Short mmCIF file of C-alpha atoms in Angstrom, two decimals:
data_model
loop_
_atom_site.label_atom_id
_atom_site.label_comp_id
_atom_site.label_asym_id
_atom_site.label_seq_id
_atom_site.Cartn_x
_atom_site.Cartn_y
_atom_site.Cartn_z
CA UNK A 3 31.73 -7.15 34.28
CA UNK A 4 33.54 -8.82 37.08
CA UNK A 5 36.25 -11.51 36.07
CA UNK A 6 35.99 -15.51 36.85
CA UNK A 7 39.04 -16.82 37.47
CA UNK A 8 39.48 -20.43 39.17
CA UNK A 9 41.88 -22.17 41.23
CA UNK A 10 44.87 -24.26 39.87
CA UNK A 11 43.55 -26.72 42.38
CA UNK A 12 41.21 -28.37 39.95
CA UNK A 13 44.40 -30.11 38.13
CA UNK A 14 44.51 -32.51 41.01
CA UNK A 15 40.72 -33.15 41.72
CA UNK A 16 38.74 -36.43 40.36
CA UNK A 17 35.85 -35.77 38.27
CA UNK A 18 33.05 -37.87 38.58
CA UNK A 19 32.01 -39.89 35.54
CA UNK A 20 28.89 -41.86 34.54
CA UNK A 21 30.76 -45.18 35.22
CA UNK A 22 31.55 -43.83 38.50
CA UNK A 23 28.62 -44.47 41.26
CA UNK A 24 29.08 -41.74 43.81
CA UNK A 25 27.76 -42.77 47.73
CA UNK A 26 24.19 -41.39 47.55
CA UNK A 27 23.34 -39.12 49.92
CA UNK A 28 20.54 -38.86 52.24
CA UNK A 29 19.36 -35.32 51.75
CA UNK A 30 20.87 -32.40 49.07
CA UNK A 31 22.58 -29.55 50.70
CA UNK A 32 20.73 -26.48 50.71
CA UNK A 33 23.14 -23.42 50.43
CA UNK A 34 22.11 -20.12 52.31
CA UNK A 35 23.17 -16.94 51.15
CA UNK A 36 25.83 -15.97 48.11
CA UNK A 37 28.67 -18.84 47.07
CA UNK A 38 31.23 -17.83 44.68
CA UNK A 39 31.68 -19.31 41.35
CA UNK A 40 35.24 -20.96 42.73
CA UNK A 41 33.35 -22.62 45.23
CA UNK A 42 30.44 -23.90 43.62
CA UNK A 43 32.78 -25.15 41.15
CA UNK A 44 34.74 -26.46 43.77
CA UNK A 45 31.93 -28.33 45.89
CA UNK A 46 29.11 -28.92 43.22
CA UNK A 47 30.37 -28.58 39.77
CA UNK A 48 33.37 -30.83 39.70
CA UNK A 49 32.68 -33.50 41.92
CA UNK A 50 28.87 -33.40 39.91
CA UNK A 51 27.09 -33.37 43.29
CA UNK A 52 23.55 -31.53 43.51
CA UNK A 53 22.33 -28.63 45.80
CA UNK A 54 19.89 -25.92 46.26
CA UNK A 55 20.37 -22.32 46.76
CA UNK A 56 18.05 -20.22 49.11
CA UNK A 57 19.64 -17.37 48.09
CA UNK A 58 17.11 -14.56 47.19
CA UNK A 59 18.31 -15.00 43.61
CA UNK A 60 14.75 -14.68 41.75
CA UNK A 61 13.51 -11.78 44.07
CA UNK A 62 16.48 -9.46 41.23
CA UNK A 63 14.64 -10.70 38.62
CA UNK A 64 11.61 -8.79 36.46
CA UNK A 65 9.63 -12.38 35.67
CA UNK A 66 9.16 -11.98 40.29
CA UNK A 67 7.86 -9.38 39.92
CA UNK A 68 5.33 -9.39 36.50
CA UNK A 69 4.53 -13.05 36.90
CA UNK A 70 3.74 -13.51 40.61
CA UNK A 71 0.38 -11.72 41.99
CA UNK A 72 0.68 -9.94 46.18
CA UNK A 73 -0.64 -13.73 47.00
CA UNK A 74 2.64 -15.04 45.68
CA UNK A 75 0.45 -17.25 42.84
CA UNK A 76 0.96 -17.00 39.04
CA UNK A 77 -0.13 -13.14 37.71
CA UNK A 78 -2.33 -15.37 35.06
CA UNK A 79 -3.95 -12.01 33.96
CA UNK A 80 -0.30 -10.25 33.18
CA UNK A 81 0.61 -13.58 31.68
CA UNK A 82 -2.25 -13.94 29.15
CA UNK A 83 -1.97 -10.30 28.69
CA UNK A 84 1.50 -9.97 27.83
CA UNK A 85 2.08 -13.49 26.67
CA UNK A 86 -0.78 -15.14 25.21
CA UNK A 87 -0.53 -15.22 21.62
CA UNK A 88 2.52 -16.98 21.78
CA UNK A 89 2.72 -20.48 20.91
CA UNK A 90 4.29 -23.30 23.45
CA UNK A 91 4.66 -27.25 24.12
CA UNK A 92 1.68 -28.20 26.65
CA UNK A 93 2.36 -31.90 27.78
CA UNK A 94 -0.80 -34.27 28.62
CA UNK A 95 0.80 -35.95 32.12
CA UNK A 96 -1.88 -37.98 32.00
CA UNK A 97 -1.07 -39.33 28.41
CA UNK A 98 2.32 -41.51 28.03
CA UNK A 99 4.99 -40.99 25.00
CA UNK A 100 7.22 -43.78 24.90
CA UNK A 101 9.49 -42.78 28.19
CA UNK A 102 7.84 -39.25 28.27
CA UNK A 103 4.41 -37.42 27.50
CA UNK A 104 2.65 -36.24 24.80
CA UNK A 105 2.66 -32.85 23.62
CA UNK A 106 1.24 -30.74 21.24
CA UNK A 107 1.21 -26.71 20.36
CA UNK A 108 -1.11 -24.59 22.29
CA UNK A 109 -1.46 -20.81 22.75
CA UNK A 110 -0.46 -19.97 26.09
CA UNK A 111 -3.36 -17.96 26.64
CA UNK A 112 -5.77 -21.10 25.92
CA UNK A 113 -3.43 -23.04 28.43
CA UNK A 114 -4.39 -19.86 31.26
CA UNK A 115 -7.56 -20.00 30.66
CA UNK A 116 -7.17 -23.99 31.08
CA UNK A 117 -5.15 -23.47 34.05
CA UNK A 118 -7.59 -21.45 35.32
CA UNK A 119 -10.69 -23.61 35.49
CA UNK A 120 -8.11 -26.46 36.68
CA UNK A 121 -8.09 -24.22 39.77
CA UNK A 122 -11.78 -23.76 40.22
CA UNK A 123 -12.68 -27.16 39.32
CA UNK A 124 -10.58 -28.24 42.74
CA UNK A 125 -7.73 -29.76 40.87
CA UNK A 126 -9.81 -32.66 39.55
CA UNK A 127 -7.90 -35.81 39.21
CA UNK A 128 -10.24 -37.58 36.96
CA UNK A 129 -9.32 -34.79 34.01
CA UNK A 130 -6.25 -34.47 32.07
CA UNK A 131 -3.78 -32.34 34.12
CA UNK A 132 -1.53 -30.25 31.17
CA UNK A 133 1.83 -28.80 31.59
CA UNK A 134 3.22 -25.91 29.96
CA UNK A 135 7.26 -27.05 29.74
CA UNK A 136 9.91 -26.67 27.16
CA UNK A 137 8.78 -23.16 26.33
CA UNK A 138 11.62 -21.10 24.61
CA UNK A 139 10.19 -18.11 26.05
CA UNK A 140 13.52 -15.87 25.79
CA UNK A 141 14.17 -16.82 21.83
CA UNK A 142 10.21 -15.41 21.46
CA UNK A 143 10.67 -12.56 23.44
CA UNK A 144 13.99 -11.67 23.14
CA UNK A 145 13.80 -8.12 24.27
CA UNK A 146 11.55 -8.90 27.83
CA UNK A 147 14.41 -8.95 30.00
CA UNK A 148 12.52 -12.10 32.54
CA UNK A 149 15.83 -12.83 34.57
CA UNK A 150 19.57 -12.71 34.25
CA UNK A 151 21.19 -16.15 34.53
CA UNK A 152 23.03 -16.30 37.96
CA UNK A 153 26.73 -16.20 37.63
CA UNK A 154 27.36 -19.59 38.87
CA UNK A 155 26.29 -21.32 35.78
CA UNK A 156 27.81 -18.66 33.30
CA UNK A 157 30.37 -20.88 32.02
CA UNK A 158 27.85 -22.51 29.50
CA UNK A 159 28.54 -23.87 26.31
CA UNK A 160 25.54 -25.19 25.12
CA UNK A 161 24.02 -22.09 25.25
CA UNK A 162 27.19 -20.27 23.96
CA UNK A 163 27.53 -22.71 20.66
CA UNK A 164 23.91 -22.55 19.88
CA UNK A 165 23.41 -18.71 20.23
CA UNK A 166 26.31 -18.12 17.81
CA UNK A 167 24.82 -20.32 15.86
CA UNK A 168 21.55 -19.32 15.72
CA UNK A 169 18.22 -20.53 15.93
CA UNK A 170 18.35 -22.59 19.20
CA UNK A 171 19.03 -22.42 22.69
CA UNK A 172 18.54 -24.75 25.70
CA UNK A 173 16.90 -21.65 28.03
CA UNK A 174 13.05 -23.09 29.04
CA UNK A 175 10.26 -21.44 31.16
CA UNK A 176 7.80 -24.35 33.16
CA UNK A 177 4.22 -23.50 33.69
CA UNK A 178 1.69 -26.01 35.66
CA UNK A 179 -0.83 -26.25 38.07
CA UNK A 180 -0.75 -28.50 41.20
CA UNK A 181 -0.34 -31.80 40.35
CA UNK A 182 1.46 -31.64 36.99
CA UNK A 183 4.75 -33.48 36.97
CA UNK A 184 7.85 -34.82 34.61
CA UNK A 185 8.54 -38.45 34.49
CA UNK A 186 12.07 -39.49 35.29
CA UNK A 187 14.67 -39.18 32.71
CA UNK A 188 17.89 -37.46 32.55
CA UNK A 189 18.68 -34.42 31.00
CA UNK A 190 19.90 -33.59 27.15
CA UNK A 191 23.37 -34.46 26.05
CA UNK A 192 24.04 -35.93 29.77
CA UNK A 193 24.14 -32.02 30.23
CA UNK A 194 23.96 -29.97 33.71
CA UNK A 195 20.52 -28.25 34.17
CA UNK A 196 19.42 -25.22 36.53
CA UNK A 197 15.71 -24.59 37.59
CA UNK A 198 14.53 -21.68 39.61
CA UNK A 199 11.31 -21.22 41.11
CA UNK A 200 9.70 -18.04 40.19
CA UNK A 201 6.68 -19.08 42.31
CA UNK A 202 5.49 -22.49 43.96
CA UNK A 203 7.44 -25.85 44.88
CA UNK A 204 8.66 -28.65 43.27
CA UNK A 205 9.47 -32.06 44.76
CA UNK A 206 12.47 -33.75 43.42
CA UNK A 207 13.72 -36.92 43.54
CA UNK A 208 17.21 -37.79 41.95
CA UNK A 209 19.21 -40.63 41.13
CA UNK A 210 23.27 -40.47 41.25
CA UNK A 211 24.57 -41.66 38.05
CA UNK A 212 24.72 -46.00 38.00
CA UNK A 213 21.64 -46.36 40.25
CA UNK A 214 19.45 -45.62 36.97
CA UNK A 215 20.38 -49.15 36.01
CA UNK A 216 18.53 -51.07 38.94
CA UNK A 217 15.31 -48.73 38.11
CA UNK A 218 14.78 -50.40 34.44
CA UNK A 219 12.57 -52.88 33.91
CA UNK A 220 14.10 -56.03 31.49
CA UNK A 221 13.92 -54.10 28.08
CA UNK A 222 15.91 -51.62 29.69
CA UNK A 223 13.10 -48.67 29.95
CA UNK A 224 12.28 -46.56 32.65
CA UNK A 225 9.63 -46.20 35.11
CA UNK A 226 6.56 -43.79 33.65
CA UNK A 227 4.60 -43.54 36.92
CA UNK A 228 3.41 -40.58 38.51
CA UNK A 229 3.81 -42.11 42.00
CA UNK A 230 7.32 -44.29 41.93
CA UNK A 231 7.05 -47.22 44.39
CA UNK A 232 9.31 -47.94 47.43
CA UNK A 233 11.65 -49.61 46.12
CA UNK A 234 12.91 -47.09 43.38
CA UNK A 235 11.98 -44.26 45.79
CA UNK A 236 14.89 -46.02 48.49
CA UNK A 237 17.71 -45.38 45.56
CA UNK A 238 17.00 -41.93 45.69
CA UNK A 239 17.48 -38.19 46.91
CA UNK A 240 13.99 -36.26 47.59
CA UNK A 241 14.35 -32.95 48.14
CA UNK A 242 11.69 -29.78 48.26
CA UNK A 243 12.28 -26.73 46.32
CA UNK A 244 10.41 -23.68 47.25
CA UNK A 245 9.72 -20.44 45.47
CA UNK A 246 12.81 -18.45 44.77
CA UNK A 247 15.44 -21.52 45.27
CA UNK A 248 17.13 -22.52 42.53
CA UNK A 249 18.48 -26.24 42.33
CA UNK A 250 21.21 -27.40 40.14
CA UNK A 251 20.85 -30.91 38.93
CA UNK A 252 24.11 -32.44 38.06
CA UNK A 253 25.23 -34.48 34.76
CA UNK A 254 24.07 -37.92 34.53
CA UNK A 255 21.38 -37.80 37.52
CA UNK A 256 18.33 -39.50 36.77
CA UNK A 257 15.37 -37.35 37.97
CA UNK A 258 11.68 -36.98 38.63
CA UNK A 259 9.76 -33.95 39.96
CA UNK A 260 6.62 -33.64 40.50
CA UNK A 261 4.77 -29.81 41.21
CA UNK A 262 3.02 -29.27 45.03
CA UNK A 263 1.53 -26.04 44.26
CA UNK A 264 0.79 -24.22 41.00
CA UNK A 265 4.43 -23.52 39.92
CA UNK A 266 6.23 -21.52 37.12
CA UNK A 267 10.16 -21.74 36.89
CA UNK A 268 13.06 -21.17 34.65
CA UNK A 269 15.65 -24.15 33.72
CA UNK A 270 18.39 -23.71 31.64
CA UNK A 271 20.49 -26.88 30.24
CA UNK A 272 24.02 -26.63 30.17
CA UNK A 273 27.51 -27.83 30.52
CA UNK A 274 30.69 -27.38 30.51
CA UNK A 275 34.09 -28.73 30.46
CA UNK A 276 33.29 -30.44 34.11
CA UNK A 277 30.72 -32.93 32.50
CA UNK A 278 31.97 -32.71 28.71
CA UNK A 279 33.50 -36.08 29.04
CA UNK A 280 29.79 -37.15 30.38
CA UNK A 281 28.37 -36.09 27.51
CA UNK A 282 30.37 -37.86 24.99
CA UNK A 283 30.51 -40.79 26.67
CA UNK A 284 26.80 -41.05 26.71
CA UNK A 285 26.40 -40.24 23.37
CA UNK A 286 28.79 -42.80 22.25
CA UNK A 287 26.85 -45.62 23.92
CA UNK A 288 23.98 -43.95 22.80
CA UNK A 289 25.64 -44.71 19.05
CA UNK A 290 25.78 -48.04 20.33
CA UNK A 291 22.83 -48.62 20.67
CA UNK A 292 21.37 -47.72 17.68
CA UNK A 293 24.01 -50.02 16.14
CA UNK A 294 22.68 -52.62 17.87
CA UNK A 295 19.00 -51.95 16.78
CA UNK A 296 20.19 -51.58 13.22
CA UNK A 297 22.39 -54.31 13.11
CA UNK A 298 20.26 -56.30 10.61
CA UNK A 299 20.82 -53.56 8.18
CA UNK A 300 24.67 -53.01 8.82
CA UNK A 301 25.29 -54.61 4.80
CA UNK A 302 23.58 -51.81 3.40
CA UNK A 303 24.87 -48.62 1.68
CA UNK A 304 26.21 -46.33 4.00
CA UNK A 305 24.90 -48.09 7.00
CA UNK A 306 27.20 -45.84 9.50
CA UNK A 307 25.81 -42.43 8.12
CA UNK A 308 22.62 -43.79 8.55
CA UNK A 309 23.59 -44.82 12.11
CA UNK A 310 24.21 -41.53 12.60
CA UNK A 311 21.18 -39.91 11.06
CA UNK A 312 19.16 -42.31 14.08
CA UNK A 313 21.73 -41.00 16.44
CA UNK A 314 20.58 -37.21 16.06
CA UNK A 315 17.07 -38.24 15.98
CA UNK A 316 17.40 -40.04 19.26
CA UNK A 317 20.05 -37.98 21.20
CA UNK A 318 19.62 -34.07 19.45
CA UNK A 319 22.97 -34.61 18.36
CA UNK A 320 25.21 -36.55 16.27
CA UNK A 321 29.27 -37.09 15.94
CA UNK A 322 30.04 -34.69 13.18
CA UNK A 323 28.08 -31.58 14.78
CA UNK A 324 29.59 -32.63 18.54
CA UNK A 325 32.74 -31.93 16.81
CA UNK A 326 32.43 -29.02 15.30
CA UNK A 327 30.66 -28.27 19.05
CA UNK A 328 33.86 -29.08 20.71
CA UNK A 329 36.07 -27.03 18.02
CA UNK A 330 34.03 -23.99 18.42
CA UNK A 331 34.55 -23.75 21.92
CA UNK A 332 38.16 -24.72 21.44
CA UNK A 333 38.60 -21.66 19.22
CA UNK A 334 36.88 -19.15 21.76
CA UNK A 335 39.57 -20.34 24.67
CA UNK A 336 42.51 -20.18 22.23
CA UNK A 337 41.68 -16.71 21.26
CA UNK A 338 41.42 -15.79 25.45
CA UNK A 339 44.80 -17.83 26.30
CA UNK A 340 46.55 -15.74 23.04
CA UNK A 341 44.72 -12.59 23.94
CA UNK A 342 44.49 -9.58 25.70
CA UNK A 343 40.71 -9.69 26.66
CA UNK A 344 38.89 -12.60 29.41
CA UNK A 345 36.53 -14.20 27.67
CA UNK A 346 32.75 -13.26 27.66
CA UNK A 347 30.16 -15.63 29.25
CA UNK A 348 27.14 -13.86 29.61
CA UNK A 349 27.38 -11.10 32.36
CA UNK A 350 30.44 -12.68 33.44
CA UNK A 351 34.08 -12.53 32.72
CA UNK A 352 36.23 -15.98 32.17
CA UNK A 353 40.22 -15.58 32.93
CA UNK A 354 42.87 -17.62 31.24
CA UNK A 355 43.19 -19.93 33.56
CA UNK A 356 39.62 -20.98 32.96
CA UNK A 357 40.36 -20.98 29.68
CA UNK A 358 43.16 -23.45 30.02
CA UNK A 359 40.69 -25.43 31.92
CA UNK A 360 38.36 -25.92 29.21
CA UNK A 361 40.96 -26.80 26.66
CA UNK A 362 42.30 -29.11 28.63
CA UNK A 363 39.02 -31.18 29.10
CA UNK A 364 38.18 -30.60 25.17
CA UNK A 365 41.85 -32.48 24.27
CA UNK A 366 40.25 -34.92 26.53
CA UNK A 367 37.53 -35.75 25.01
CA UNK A 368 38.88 -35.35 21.45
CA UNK A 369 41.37 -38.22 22.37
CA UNK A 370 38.82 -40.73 23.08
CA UNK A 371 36.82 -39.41 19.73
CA UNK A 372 39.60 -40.07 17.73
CA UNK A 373 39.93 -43.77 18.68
CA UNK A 374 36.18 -44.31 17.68
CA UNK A 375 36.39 -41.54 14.39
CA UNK A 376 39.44 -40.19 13.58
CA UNK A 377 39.32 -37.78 10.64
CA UNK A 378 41.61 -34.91 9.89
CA UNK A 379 39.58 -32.01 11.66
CA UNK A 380 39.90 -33.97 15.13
CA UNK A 381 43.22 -34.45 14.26
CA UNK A 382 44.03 -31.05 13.46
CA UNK A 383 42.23 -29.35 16.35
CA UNK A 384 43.74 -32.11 18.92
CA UNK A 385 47.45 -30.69 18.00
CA UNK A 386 46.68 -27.59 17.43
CA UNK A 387 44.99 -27.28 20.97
CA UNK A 388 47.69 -28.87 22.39
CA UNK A 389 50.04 -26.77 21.14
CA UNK A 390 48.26 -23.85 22.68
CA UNK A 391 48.38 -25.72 25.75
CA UNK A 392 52.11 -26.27 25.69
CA UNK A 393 52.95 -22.19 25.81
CA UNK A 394 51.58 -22.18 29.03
CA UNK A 395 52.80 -23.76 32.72
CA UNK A 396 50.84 -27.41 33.50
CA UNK A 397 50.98 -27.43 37.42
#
């Protein structure tokens, strides 16, 4: 495995935050042929800007070859074959879910056959149009090896905490026909996603972090409309991605995406200690707001467990488990700082100073935790991290 090492250069750089409103920019930057990790971290990663890579990373992969037919359309026969009695989330795009859609269970070869007659039928828009999305397709078929996740996004720790953990994972396989489409929202924990196109094209549109303000309406929802108007459509980026480009959506951008043609892709959530801060700091206002709903209540037994009991309902997460989150990871990069070996992240290799990196970001975050919840186990792994830190040069 080759090692990941980064530059000391990131010490000095300005990551951008959610309270930060970065210029928008007019059009994403489509990158042709290989970039190393140390600059995509460099260009994308820290500064939390998006882009799209034309790089023939999918063509490696087995899912190019099993799921597409010689037409370069879905293999639905190979798919229902190999597939089909395997149970995923179908949404109903035509059917709203508070800010989302509605989904329920369906086989996936019911949804091929569905997809199927969608085709024939001409793409009717007077019928329900279903998407398959959300489908943990490498947790149910752990030993089909569909693609290899490109080494750009290896440092992931979502992924990395919830594997050794067991029973979870943020890795997701998209299946729809023409039509089909996500309504905007922004992605889990505030987290960094990746989406390749293993056949078909996606339209985009994303909003940098701030702008998603001026797109709610006076409750403070979202837009749910398949179609946004002007107006919202002038505060963003729109950008086409075509089979076998992969786009990485950054932490904190607000995003819609529709599909042009019958499209199947793999997204992976993720993040890191480049958006870690992100992710607490939306999960603390997200505390905040439930507060705020349950303020009525706030004399009641244990009213700030309960708080938090809402909190992992509404956000997947709550503060005690981001904690333990953020001290899991801090143990992994102690043990590569104090050892011999790089630390493993996937296929790839992490060096020390990558290591250092992430602790140093963690003792961030754990700082401004501690002024909202300080307990002994923040505490604890706040010195103890630092301490780590300390053995080893700062600049």
């Amino acid at each position: 495995m080759e090692l990941i090492e980064i530059d000391l250069k990131w010490r000095n750089s300005k990551q951008q935050q959610l309270d930060q409103i970065p210029k928008a920019e007019t059009s994403i930057r489509k990158v042709s042929g290989e970039i190393s990790y140390v600059d995509f971290f460099n260009e994308f990663m820290q500064p939390n800007i998006p882009c799209i890579f034309k790089s023939e990373i999918v063509d490696k992969w087995r899912s190019k070859t099993d799921w597409v037919d010689d037409r370069g359309k879905p293999n639905f026969d190979f798919l229902a074959k190999t597939f089909g009695d395997s149970v995923a989330p179908v949404a109903n795009c035509s059917q709203q879910y508070f800010n989302a859609q509605k989904k329920d269970d369906m086989r996936v070869n019911k949804f091929i056959e569905y997809w199927k007659k969608y085709i024939q039928d001409g793409y009717p828009t007077s019928e329900q149009c279903l998407y398959l999305k959300d489908w943990h397709f490498s947790r149910n078929f752990p030993e089909y090896d569909a693609y290899k996740c490109p080494e750009i996004f290896s440092s992931d720790w979502l992924n990395e905490y919830w594997s050794a953990k067991g029973g979870d994972d943020y890795k997701f396989v998209y299946m729809g026909p023409k039509g089909s489409w996500t309504p905007l929202h922004v992605d889990v924990f505030t987290s960094f996603s990746w989406s390749a196109n293993v056949c078909g094209q996606k339209r985009w549109i994303l909003f940098p972090p701030g702008t998603e303000k001026k797109l709610k309406n006076k409750l403070g929802d979202l837009p749910n409309q398949r179609e946004l108007s002007d107006d919202l459509l002038k505060e963003g980026i729109v950008a086409d991605q075509f089979a076998g480009e992969t786009i990485f959506v950054p932490s904190g951008w607000h995003h819609q995406v529709w599909n042009v043609e019958d499209t199947i892709s793999i997204n992976h959530n993720w993040l890191n200690g480049c958006c870690v801060r992100n992710s607490w700091l939306s999960l603390e206002q997200g505390l905040k707001s439930v507060e705020k709903e349950l303020a009525d209540c706030s004399d009641m037994d244990a009213w700030s467990e309960q708080c938090q009991l809402v909190l992992k309902a509404v956000a997947g997460i709550d503060f005690k488990e981001f904690l333990d989150f953020l001290l899991f990871i801090a143990r992994q990069r102690i043990i590569c700082l104090d050892g011999e070996s790089p630390l493993s992240a996937g296929n790839t290799l992490l060096g020390k100073e990558h290591a250092y990196f992430d602790l140093s970001k963690i003792v961030d975050v754990l700082e401004l935790f501690y002024k909202i919840t300080p307990n002994p186990d923040c505490d604890n792994g706040l010195q103890l991290i630092k301490e780590v830190l300390g053995k080893y040069p700062s600049s």
